[in-house]
PDB file of C-alpha atoms and ligand atoms in Angstrom:
ATOM      1  CA  UNK A   1      99.970  87.408 127.235  1.00  0.00           C
ATOM      2  CA  UNK A   2     103.338  87.358 128.957  1.00  0.00           C
ATOM      3  CA  UNK A   3     105.790  87.189 126.060  1.00  0.00           C
ATOM      4  CA  UNK A   4     107.685  90.258 124.892  1.00  0.00           C
ATOM      5  CA  UNK A   5     106.627  92.785 122.280  1.00  0.00           C
ATOM      6  CA  UNK A   6     108.566  92.025 119.105  1.00  0.00           C
ATOM      7  CA  UNK A   7     109.546  95.006 116.971  1.00  0.00           C
ATOM      8  CA  UNK A   8     110.325  94.159 113.347  1.00  0.00           C
ATOM      9  CA  UNK A   9     111.901  96.274 110.600  1.00  0.00           C
ATOM     10  CA  UNK A  10     114.165  95.778 107.604  1.00  0.00           C
ATOM     11  CA  UNK A  11     116.951  97.472 109.553  1.00  0.00           C
ATOM     12  CA  UNK A  12     117.458  99.909 112.416  1.00  0.00           C
ATOM     13  CA  UNK A  13     114.388 102.070 111.689  1.00  0.00           C
ATOM     14  CA  UNK A  14     112.289 100.165 114.185  1.00  0.00           C
ATOM     15  CA  UNK A  15     114.446 101.670 116.916  1.00  0.00           C
ATOM     16  CA  UNK A  16     112.492 104.910 116.485  1.00  0.00           C
ATOM     17  CA  UNK A  17     109.375 102.901 117.411  1.00  0.00           C
ATOM     18  CA  UNK A  18     111.242 101.084 120.225  1.00  0.00           C
ATOM     19  CA  UNK A  19     112.070 104.522 121.663  1.00  0.00           C
ATOM     20  CA  UNK A  20     108.366 105.456 121.768  1.00  0.00           C
ATOM     21  CA  UNK A  21     107.446 102.088 123.318  1.00  0.00           C
ATOM     22  CA  UNK A  22     110.107 102.445 126.015  1.00  0.00           C
ATOM     23  CA  UNK A  23     108.824 105.954 126.824  1.00  0.00           C
ATOM     24  CA  UNK A  24     105.216 104.744 127.143  1.00  0.00           C
ATOM     25  CA  UNK A  25     105.927 101.370 128.844  1.00  0.00           C
ATOM     26  CA  UNK A  26     109.316 101.506 130.635  1.00  0.00           C
ATOM     27  CA  UNK A  27     108.945  98.066 132.215  1.00  0.00           C
ATOM     28  CA  UNK A  28     107.627  96.199 129.160  1.00  0.00           C
ATOM     29  CA  UNK A  29     109.830  93.505 127.609  1.00  0.00           C
ATOM     30  CA  UNK A  30     110.898  94.361 124.067  1.00  0.00           C
ATOM     31  CA  UNK A  31     112.684  92.235 121.473  1.00  0.00           C
ATOM     32  CA  UNK A  32     113.961  93.440 118.133  1.00  0.00           C
ATOM     33  CA  UNK A  33     114.339  91.655 114.807  1.00  0.00           C
ATOM     34  CA  UNK A  34     115.510  93.082 111.524  1.00  0.00           C
ATOM     35  CA  UNK A  35     115.944  91.646 108.064  1.00  0.00           C
ATOM     36  CA  UNK A  36     119.163  93.479 107.299  1.00  0.00           C
ATOM     37  CA  UNK A  37     120.144  90.807 104.751  1.00  0.00           C
ATOM     38  CA  UNK A  38     117.363  92.206 102.520  1.00  0.00           C
ATOM     39  CA  UNK A  39     117.775  95.912 103.337  1.00  0.00           C
ATOM     40  CA  UNK A  40     116.576  98.199 101.813  1.00  0.00           C
ATOM     41  CA  UNK A  41     113.031  96.898 101.456  1.00  0.00           C
ATOM     42  CA  UNK A  42     111.905 100.040  99.648  1.00  0.00           C
ATOM     43  CA  UNK A  43     113.550  98.989  96.385  1.00  0.00           C
ATOM     44  CA  UNK A  44     112.416  95.331  96.391  1.00  0.00           C
ATOM     45  CA  UNK A  45     109.839  93.586  94.225  1.00  0.00           C
ATOM     46  CA  UNK A  46     106.464  93.402  96.055  1.00  0.00           C
ATOM     47  CA  UNK A  47     105.603  89.726  95.528  1.00  0.00           C
ATOM     48  CA  UNK A  48     108.912  88.263  96.744  1.00  0.00           C
ATOM     49  CA  UNK A  49     109.140  90.807  99.555  1.00  0.00           C
ATOM     50  CA  UNK A  50     105.658  89.955 100.873  1.00  0.00           C
ATOM     51  CA  UNK A  51     106.606  86.261 101.194  1.00  0.00           C
ATOM     52  CA  UNK A  52     109.963  87.077 102.747  1.00  0.00           C
ATOM     53  CA  UNK A  53     108.397  89.332 105.416  1.00  0.00           C
ATOM     54  CA  UNK A  54     105.978  86.618 106.513  1.00  0.00           C
ATOM     55  CA  UNK A  55     108.768  84.006 106.764  1.00  0.00           C
ATOM     56  CA  UNK A  56     111.146  86.267 108.706  1.00  0.00           C
ATOM     57  CA  UNK A  57     108.432  87.456 111.100  1.00  0.00           C
ATOM     58  CA  UNK A  58     107.286  83.882 111.760  1.00  0.00           C
ATOM     59  CA  UNK A  59     110.867  82.902 112.639  1.00  0.00           C
ATOM     60  CA  UNK A  60     111.369  85.939 114.864  1.00  0.00           C
ATOM     61  CA  UNK A  61     108.062  85.490 116.727  1.00  0.00           C
ATOM     62  CA  UNK A  62     109.071  81.892 117.389  1.00  0.00           C
ATOM     63  CA  UNK A  63     112.617  82.821 118.487  1.00  0.00           C
ATOM     64  CA  UNK A  64     111.499  85.228 121.194  1.00  0.00           C
ATOM     65  CA  UNK A  65     108.061  83.789 122.012  1.00  0.00           C
ATOM     66  CA  UNK A  66     106.476  87.179 121.330  1.00  0.00           C
ATOM     67  CA  UNK A  67     102.956  88.022 122.436  1.00  0.00           C
ATOM     68  CA  UNK A  68     102.551  91.001 120.067  1.00  0.00           C
ATOM     69  CA  UNK A  69     104.265  91.819 116.767  1.00  0.00           C
ATOM     70  CA  UNK A  70     104.853  95.459 115.884  1.00  0.00           C
ATOM     71  CA  UNK A  71     105.736  95.791 112.221  1.00  0.00           C
ATOM     72  CA  UNK A  72     107.800  98.958 112.643  1.00  0.00           C
ATOM     73  CA  UNK A  73     108.215  99.429 108.924  1.00  0.00           C
ATOM     74  CA  UNK A  74     105.908 101.365 106.609  1.00  0.00           C
ATOM     75  CA  UNK A  75     107.230  99.541 103.552  1.00  0.00           C
ATOM     76  CA  UNK A  76     106.425  96.138 105.075  1.00  0.00           C
ATOM     77  CA  UNK A  77     103.113  97.204 106.632  1.00  0.00           C
ATOM     78  CA  UNK A  78     101.639  98.732 103.475  1.00  0.00           C
ATOM     79  CA  UNK A  79     102.369  95.409 101.720  1.00  0.00           C
ATOM     80  CA  UNK A  80     102.187  92.479 104.120  1.00  0.00           C
ATOM     81  CA  UNK A  81      99.925  93.222 107.104  1.00  0.00           C
ATOM     82  CA  UNK A  82      97.116  91.050 105.811  1.00  0.00           C
ATOM     83  CA  UNK A  83      99.429  88.096 105.122  1.00  0.00           C
ATOM     84  CA  UNK A  84     100.985  88.416 108.564  1.00  0.00           C
ATOM     85  CA  UNK A  85      97.598  88.510 110.292  1.00  0.00           C
ATOM     86  CA  UNK A  86      96.465  85.421 108.386  1.00  0.00           C
ATOM     87  CA  UNK A  87      99.617  83.502 109.325  1.00  0.00           C
ATOM     88  CA  UNK A  88     100.401  84.514 112.904  1.00  0.00           C
ATOM     89  CA  UNK A  89      98.251  83.738 115.922  1.00  0.00           C
ATOM     90  CA  UNK A  90      99.326  86.850 117.902  1.00  0.00           C
ATOM     91  CA  UNK A  91      98.134  90.445 117.383  1.00  0.00           C
ATOM     92  CA  UNK A  92      99.991  92.293 114.624  1.00  0.00           C
ATOM     93  CA  UNK A  93     100.262  96.085 114.773  1.00  0.00           C
ATOM     94  CA  UNK A  94     101.395  97.894 111.635  1.00  0.00           C
ATOM     95  CA  UNK A  95     103.003 101.224 110.867  1.00  0.00           C
ATOM     96  CA  UNK A  96     101.535 103.346 108.098  1.00  0.00           C
ATOM     97  CA  UNK A  97     102.385 106.919 107.079  1.00  0.00           C
ATOM     98  CA  UNK A  98     100.895 109.464 109.501  1.00  0.00           C
ATOM     99  CA  UNK A  99      98.947 111.296 106.773  1.00  0.00           C
ATOM    100  CA  UNK A 100      95.863 111.843 108.930  1.00  0.00           C
ATOM    101  CA  UNK A 101      97.553 113.654 111.854  1.00  0.00           C
ATOM    102  CA  UNK A 102      99.726 115.633 109.437  1.00  0.00           C
ATOM    103  CA  UNK A 103      96.669 116.852 107.528  1.00  0.00           C
ATOM    104  CA  UNK A 104      95.069 117.871 110.826  1.00  0.00           C
ATOM    105  CA  UNK A 105      98.192 119.822 111.840  1.00  0.00           C
ATOM    106  CA  UNK A 106      98.946 121.624 108.590  1.00  0.00           C
ATOM    107  CA  UNK A 107      97.936 125.269 108.493  1.00  0.00           C
ATOM    108  CA  UNK A 108      99.011 125.933 104.898  1.00  0.00           C
ATOM    109  CA  UNK A 109      97.306 122.721 103.626  1.00  0.00           C
ATOM    110  CA  UNK A 110     100.503 121.621 101.886  1.00  0.00           C
ATOM    111  CA  UNK A 111     102.076 118.521 103.429  1.00  0.00           C
ATOM    112  CA  UNK A 112     105.038 116.381 102.424  1.00  0.00           C
ATOM    113  CA  UNK A 113     105.449 112.614 102.542  1.00  0.00           C
ATOM    114  CA  UNK A 114     109.058 111.483 102.922  1.00  0.00           C
ATOM    115  CA  UNK A 115     109.205 107.695 102.521  1.00  0.00           C
ATOM    116  CA  UNK A 116     110.726 104.850 100.520  1.00  0.00           C
ATOM    117  CA  UNK A 117     110.039 104.422  96.803  1.00  0.00           C
ATOM    118  CA  UNK A 118     107.738 101.488  97.590  1.00  0.00           C
ATOM    119  CA  UNK A 119     105.696 103.344 100.222  1.00  0.00           C
ATOM    120  CA  UNK A 120     105.364 106.486  98.101  1.00  0.00           C
ATOM    121  CA  UNK A 121     103.958 104.406  95.219  1.00  0.00           C
ATOM    122  CA  UNK A 122     101.704 102.000  97.122  1.00  0.00           C
ATOM    123  CA  UNK A 123      97.908 102.163  96.561  1.00  0.00           C
ATOM    124  CA  UNK A 124      97.596 101.880 100.373  1.00  0.00           C
ATOM    125  CA  UNK A 125      99.374 105.236 100.714  1.00  0.00           C
ATOM    126  CA  UNK A 126      97.218 106.866  98.040  1.00  0.00           C
ATOM    127  CA  UNK A 127      94.185 105.562  99.918  1.00  0.00           C
ATOM    128  CA  UNK A 128      95.346 107.363 103.083  1.00  0.00           C
ATOM    129  CA  UNK A 129      95.834 110.582 101.111  1.00  0.00           C
ATOM    130  CA  UNK A 130      92.398 110.306  99.471  1.00  0.00           C
ATOM    131  CA  UNK A 131      90.713 109.565 102.806  1.00  0.00           C
ATOM    132  CA  UNK A 132      92.448 112.064 105.078  1.00  0.00           C
ATOM    133  CA  UNK A 133      94.234 114.728 103.041  1.00  0.00           C
ATOM    134  CA  UNK A 134      92.022 115.279  99.998  1.00  0.00           C
ATOM    135  CA  UNK A 135      91.967 119.028 100.715  1.00  0.00           C
ATOM    136  CA  UNK A 136      95.792 119.249 100.902  1.00  0.00           C
ATOM    137  CA  UNK A 137      98.540 119.493  98.349  1.00  0.00           C
ATOM    138  CA  UNK A 138     100.662 116.396  99.052  1.00  0.00           C
ATOM    139  CA  UNK A 139     104.259 116.377  97.832  1.00  0.00           C
ATOM    140  CA  UNK A 140     105.472 112.757  97.816  1.00  0.00           C
ATOM    141  CA  UNK A 141     109.225 112.249  97.955  1.00  0.00           C
ATOM    142  CA  UNK A 142     111.032 108.918  97.697  1.00  0.00           C
ATOM    143  CA  UNK A 143     114.164 109.242  99.831  1.00  0.00           C
ATOM    144  CA  UNK A 144     115.686 105.749  99.927  1.00  0.00           C
ATOM    145  CA  UNK A 145     119.155 107.253 100.393  1.00  0.00           C
ATOM    146  CA  UNK A 146     118.132 108.351 103.886  1.00  0.00           C
ATOM    147  CA  UNK A 147     117.600 104.696 104.881  1.00  0.00           C
ATOM    148  CA  UNK A 148     121.280 103.986 104.241  1.00  0.00           C
ATOM    149  CA  UNK A 149     122.243 107.195 106.036  1.00  0.00           C
ATOM    150  CA  UNK A 150     120.217 106.262 109.130  1.00  0.00           C
ATOM    151  CA  UNK A 151     121.946 102.866 109.171  1.00  0.00           C
ATOM    152  CA  UNK A 152     125.328 104.658 108.987  1.00  0.00           C
ATOM    153  CA  UNK A 153     124.307 107.031 111.763  1.00  0.00           C
ATOM    154  CA  UNK A 154     123.480 104.142 114.118  1.00  0.00           C
ATOM    155  CA  UNK A 155     126.772 102.433 113.276  1.00  0.00           C
ATOM    156  CA  UNK A 156     128.615 105.675 114.093  1.00  0.00           C
ATOM    157  CA  UNK A 157     130.055 105.999 110.576  1.00  0.00           C
ATOM    158  CA  UNK A 158     130.246 109.393 108.816  1.00  0.00           C
ATOM    159  CA  UNK A 159     127.145 110.626 107.011  1.00  0.00           C
ATOM    160  CA  UNK A 160     127.201 111.589 103.336  1.00  0.00           C
ATOM    161  CA  UNK A 161     126.057 115.229 103.546  1.00  0.00           C
ATOM    162  CA  UNK A 162     125.726 115.886  99.759  1.00  0.00           C
ATOM    163  CA  UNK A 163     123.648 112.700  99.379  1.00  0.00           C
ATOM    164  CA  UNK A 164     121.336 113.785 102.200  1.00  0.00           C
ATOM    165  CA  UNK A 165     120.903 117.265 100.733  1.00  0.00           C
ATOM    166  CA  UNK A 166     120.165 115.792  97.301  1.00  0.00           C
ATOM    167  CA  UNK A 167     117.472 113.518  98.780  1.00  0.00           C
ATOM    168  CA  UNK A 168     115.869 116.447 100.613  1.00  0.00           C
ATOM    169  CA  UNK A 169     116.089 119.069  97.844  1.00  0.00           C
ATOM    170  CA  UNK A 170     112.502 118.485  96.557  1.00  0.00           C
ATOM    171  CA  UNK A 171     111.222 118.932 100.105  1.00  0.00           C
ATOM    172  CA  UNK A 172     113.033 122.227 100.576  1.00  0.00           C
ATOM    173  CA  UNK A 173     111.738 123.336  97.143  1.00  0.00           C
ATOM    174  CA  UNK A 174     108.182 122.701  98.323  1.00  0.00           C
ATOM    175  CA  UNK A 175     108.655 125.157 101.204  1.00  0.00           C
ATOM    176  CA  UNK A 176     108.999 127.893  98.551  1.00  0.00           C
ATOM    177  CA  UNK A 177     105.776 127.010  96.713  1.00  0.00           C
ATOM    178  CA  UNK A 178     102.373 128.549  97.200  1.00  0.00           C
ATOM    179  CA  UNK A 179     100.886 127.276  99.417  1.00  0.00           C
ATOM    180  CA  UNK A 180     104.171 126.562 101.185  1.00  0.00           C
ATOM    181  CA  UNK A 181     104.745 123.116 102.628  1.00  0.00           C
ATOM    182  CA  UNK A 182     104.614 123.357 106.443  1.00  0.00           C
ATOM    183  CA  UNK A 183     104.269 119.735 107.650  1.00  0.00           C
ATOM    184  CA  UNK A 184     106.178 116.569 106.726  1.00  0.00           C
ATOM    185  CA  UNK A 185     105.213 112.953 107.365  1.00  0.00           C
ATOM    186  CA  UNK A 186     108.255 110.820 108.176  1.00  0.00           C
ATOM    187  CA  UNK A 187     106.780 107.798 106.389  1.00  0.00           C
ATOM    188  CA  UNK A 188     109.744 105.520 106.981  1.00  0.00           C
ATOM    189  CA  UNK A 189     110.729 104.522 110.493  1.00  0.00           C
ATOM    190  CA  UNK A 190     114.398 105.128 109.730  1.00  0.00           C
ATOM    191  CA  UNK A 191     113.810 108.847 109.257  1.00  0.00           C
ATOM    192  CA  UNK A 192     112.919 109.927 112.846  1.00  0.00           C
ATOM    193  CA  UNK A 193     116.443 108.748 113.777  1.00  0.00           C
ATOM    194  CA  UNK A 194     117.740 111.574 111.562  1.00  0.00           C
ATOM    195  CA  UNK A 195     115.156 114.154 112.677  1.00  0.00           C
ATOM    196  CA  UNK A 196     117.589 116.361 114.644  1.00  0.00           C
ATOM    197  CA  UNK A 197     119.661 116.671 111.458  1.00  0.00           C
ATOM    198  CA  UNK A 198     116.592 117.321 109.281  1.00  0.00           C
ATOM    199  CA  UNK A 199     115.552 120.136 111.627  1.00  0.00           C
ATOM    200  CA  UNK A 200     118.940 121.843 111.307  1.00  0.00           C
ATOM    201  CA  UNK A 201     118.958 121.483 107.499  1.00  0.00           C
ATOM    202  CA  UNK A 202     115.399 122.716 106.878  1.00  0.00           C
ATOM    203  CA  UNK A 203     115.282 126.199 105.308  1.00  0.00           C
ATOM    204  CA  UNK A 204     111.958 127.021 107.004  1.00  0.00           C
ATOM    205  CA  UNK A 205     110.092 125.863 110.134  1.00  0.00           C
ATOM    206  CA  UNK A 206     108.482 122.472 109.470  1.00  0.00           C
ATOM    207  CA  UNK A 207     106.295 120.283 111.685  1.00  0.00           C
ATOM    208  CA  UNK A 208     107.646 116.716 111.502  1.00  0.00           C
ATOM    209  CA  UNK A 209     105.160 113.908 112.118  1.00  0.00           C
ATOM    210  CA  UNK A 210     105.919 110.231 112.673  1.00  0.00           C
ATOM    211  CA  UNK A 211     103.893 107.232 113.829  1.00  0.00           C
ATOM    212  CA  UNK A 212     105.833 106.250 116.981  1.00  0.00           C
ATOM    213  CA  UNK A 213     103.411 107.567 119.611  1.00  0.00           C
ATOM    214  CA  UNK A 214     100.331 106.305 117.775  1.00  0.00           C
ATOM    215  CA  UNK A 215     101.849 102.812 117.593  1.00  0.00           C
ATOM    216  CA  UNK A 216     102.707 102.894 121.280  1.00  0.00           C
ATOM    217  CA  UNK A 217      99.114 103.835 122.136  1.00  0.00           C
ATOM    218  CA  UNK A 218      97.825 101.004 119.930  1.00  0.00           C
ATOM    219  CA  UNK A 219     100.115  98.494 121.670  1.00  0.00           C
ATOM    220  CA  UNK A 220      98.622  99.596 124.994  1.00  0.00           C
ATOM    221  CA  UNK A 221      95.120  98.779 123.682  1.00  0.00           C
ATOM    222  CA  UNK A 222      96.117  95.359 122.340  1.00  0.00           C
ATOM    223  CA  UNK A 223      98.514  94.008 124.968  1.00  0.00           C
ATOM    224  CA  UNK A 224      96.749  93.061 128.176  1.00  0.00           C
ATOM    225  CA  UNK A 225      99.935  92.901 130.245  1.00  0.00           C
ATOM    226  CA  UNK A 226     103.174  94.729 129.543  1.00  0.00           C
ATOM    227  CA  UNK A 227     105.626  93.002 131.826  1.00  0.00           C
ATOM    228  CA  UNK A 228     109.260  92.059 131.884  1.00  0.00           C
ATOM    229  CA  UNK A 229     110.300  88.655 130.497  1.00  0.00           C
ATOM    230  CA  UNK A 230     113.427  86.535 130.148  1.00  0.00           C
ATOM    231  CA  UNK A 231     113.522  87.517 126.466  1.00  0.00           C
ATOM    232  CA  UNK A 232     113.743  91.250 127.188  1.00  0.00           C
ATOM    233  CA  UNK A 233     116.323  93.051 125.048  1.00  0.00           C
ATOM    234  CA  UNK A 234     117.041  90.193 122.647  1.00  0.00           C
ATOM    235  CA  UNK A 235     117.937  91.332 119.183  1.00  0.00           C
ATOM    236  CA  UNK A 236     117.978  89.219 116.008  1.00  0.00           C
ATOM    237  CA  UNK A 237     119.384  90.007 112.568  1.00  0.00           C
ATOM    238  CA  UNK A 238     119.432  88.080 109.279  1.00  0.00           C
ATOM    239  CA  UNK A 239     122.962  89.243 108.399  1.00  0.00           C
ATOM    240  CA  UNK A 240     125.948  89.953 110.667  1.00  0.00           C
ATOM    241  CA  UNK A 241     125.548  93.326 112.390  1.00  0.00           C
ATOM    242  CA  UNK A 242     128.428  93.629 114.856  1.00  0.00           C
ATOM    243  CA  UNK A 243     128.958  97.273 113.843  1.00  0.00           C
ATOM    244  CA  UNK A 244     125.493  98.041 115.197  1.00  0.00           C
ATOM    245  CA  UNK A 245     126.047  96.550 118.668  1.00  0.00           C
ATOM    246  CA  UNK A 246     126.721  99.883 120.398  1.00  0.00           C
ATOM    247  CA  UNK A 247     123.827 101.536 118.576  1.00  0.00           C
ATOM    248  CA  UNK A 248     121.393  98.789 119.608  1.00  0.00           C
ATOM    249  CA  UNK A 249     122.672  99.067 123.192  1.00  0.00           C
ATOM    250  CA  UNK A 250     121.721 102.773 123.242  1.00  0.00           C
ATOM    251  CA  UNK A 251     118.106 101.632 122.715  1.00  0.00           C
ATOM    252  CA  UNK A 252     118.300  98.896 125.358  1.00  0.00           C
ATOM    253  CA  UNK A 253     118.993  95.874 123.138  1.00  0.00           C
ATOM    254  CA  UNK A 254     121.698  93.216 123.545  1.00  0.00           C
ATOM    255  CA  UNK A 255     124.285  92.395 120.896  1.00  0.00           C
ATOM    256  CA  UNK A 256     122.547  91.018 117.780  1.00  0.00           C
ATOM    257  CA  UNK A 257     122.200  87.249 117.359  1.00  0.00           C
ATOM    258  CA  UNK A 258     121.626  85.501 114.014  1.00  0.00           C
ATOM    259  CA  UNK A 259     117.972  84.686 113.343  1.00  0.00           C
ATOM    260  CA  UNK A 260     117.554  81.066 112.203  1.00  0.00           C
ATOM    261  CA  UNK A 261     115.501  81.049 108.995  1.00  0.00           C
ATOM    262  CA  UNK A 262     113.950  78.132 107.117  1.00  0.00           C
ATOM    263  CA  UNK A 263     115.993  76.995 104.089  1.00  0.00           C
ATOM    264  CA  UNK A 264     113.430  78.488 101.686  1.00  0.00           C
ATOM    265  CA  UNK A 265     114.298  82.043 102.827  1.00  0.00           C
TER     266      UNK A 265
HETATM  267  N1  DGL B   1     112.122 101.419 107.822  1.00  0.00           N
HETATM  268  C1  DGL B   1     111.388 101.041 106.670  1.00  0.00           C
HETATM  269  C2  DGL B   1     110.074 101.786 106.560  1.00  0.00           C
HETATM  270  O1  DGL B   1     109.524 102.269 107.528  1.00  0.00           O
HETATM  271  C3  DGL B   1     112.022 101.005 105.321  1.00  0.00           C
HETATM  272  C4  DGL B   1     113.466 100.852 105.097  1.00  0.00           C
HETATM  273  C5  DGL B   1     113.819 100.066 103.859  1.00  0.00           C
HETATM  274  O2  DGL B   1     113.632 100.537 102.721  1.00  0.00           O
HETATM  275  O3  DGL B   1     114.266  98.947 104.067  1.00  0.00           O
HETATM  276  O4  DGL B   1     109.519 101.884 105.492  1.00  0.00           O
END
């Protein structure tokens, strides 16, 4: 297994997972691919999205000769992991909302799930809540606007403060309830990129939980060698993304190249 680890997301959210992987495995080769032509995934129809994810991931795995695929997207993972595992011959590691660790950390037994509309509504997510947080109040909040804001943040364009506050208002409201919300699952990989801002906006102390470290640990179990490769740092997008070049560089990736997709995509 000498090919790079390929990180896939709809957009720049997978960079929060890339950051965790670089911290755990500084000399491992990483490639990045995002389907920014179809962003945001969280508002797409499930059936067409599932097919699209498989096609884009197949093309990206081929382009960088990856040895492991990390689906650094909760919206894609809660829908398409099975299809990806059936189609690809390399290990596929998914990202699902960190409900279990959040439930273990919460003292008040009231946790929040901040995710896309699709992830909040998926049976997969409800299954995690039923299995690991059945003794907690779980406030589920669809915050698709924060996906766009995280994209803007990486591109260095101004954030829309009123839009962010509007998306977060139900979360802040839950900190006033009884029991008060004390822990929030960042159930979309875009959101840890905005965590420093979320911390400053929160009206009360909140423990923020994401899946980055857990994914990194899982990669260490699956990948037998984590070595450098000629493909290290390559970055593929499905739509032009020149505005993101500096942002990608901050996470160790080269300027984005177009990903060649089959005509059916
Ligand atoms: N980053 C993705 C996730 O973790 C979703 C972003 C989108 O809606 O495209 O769910």
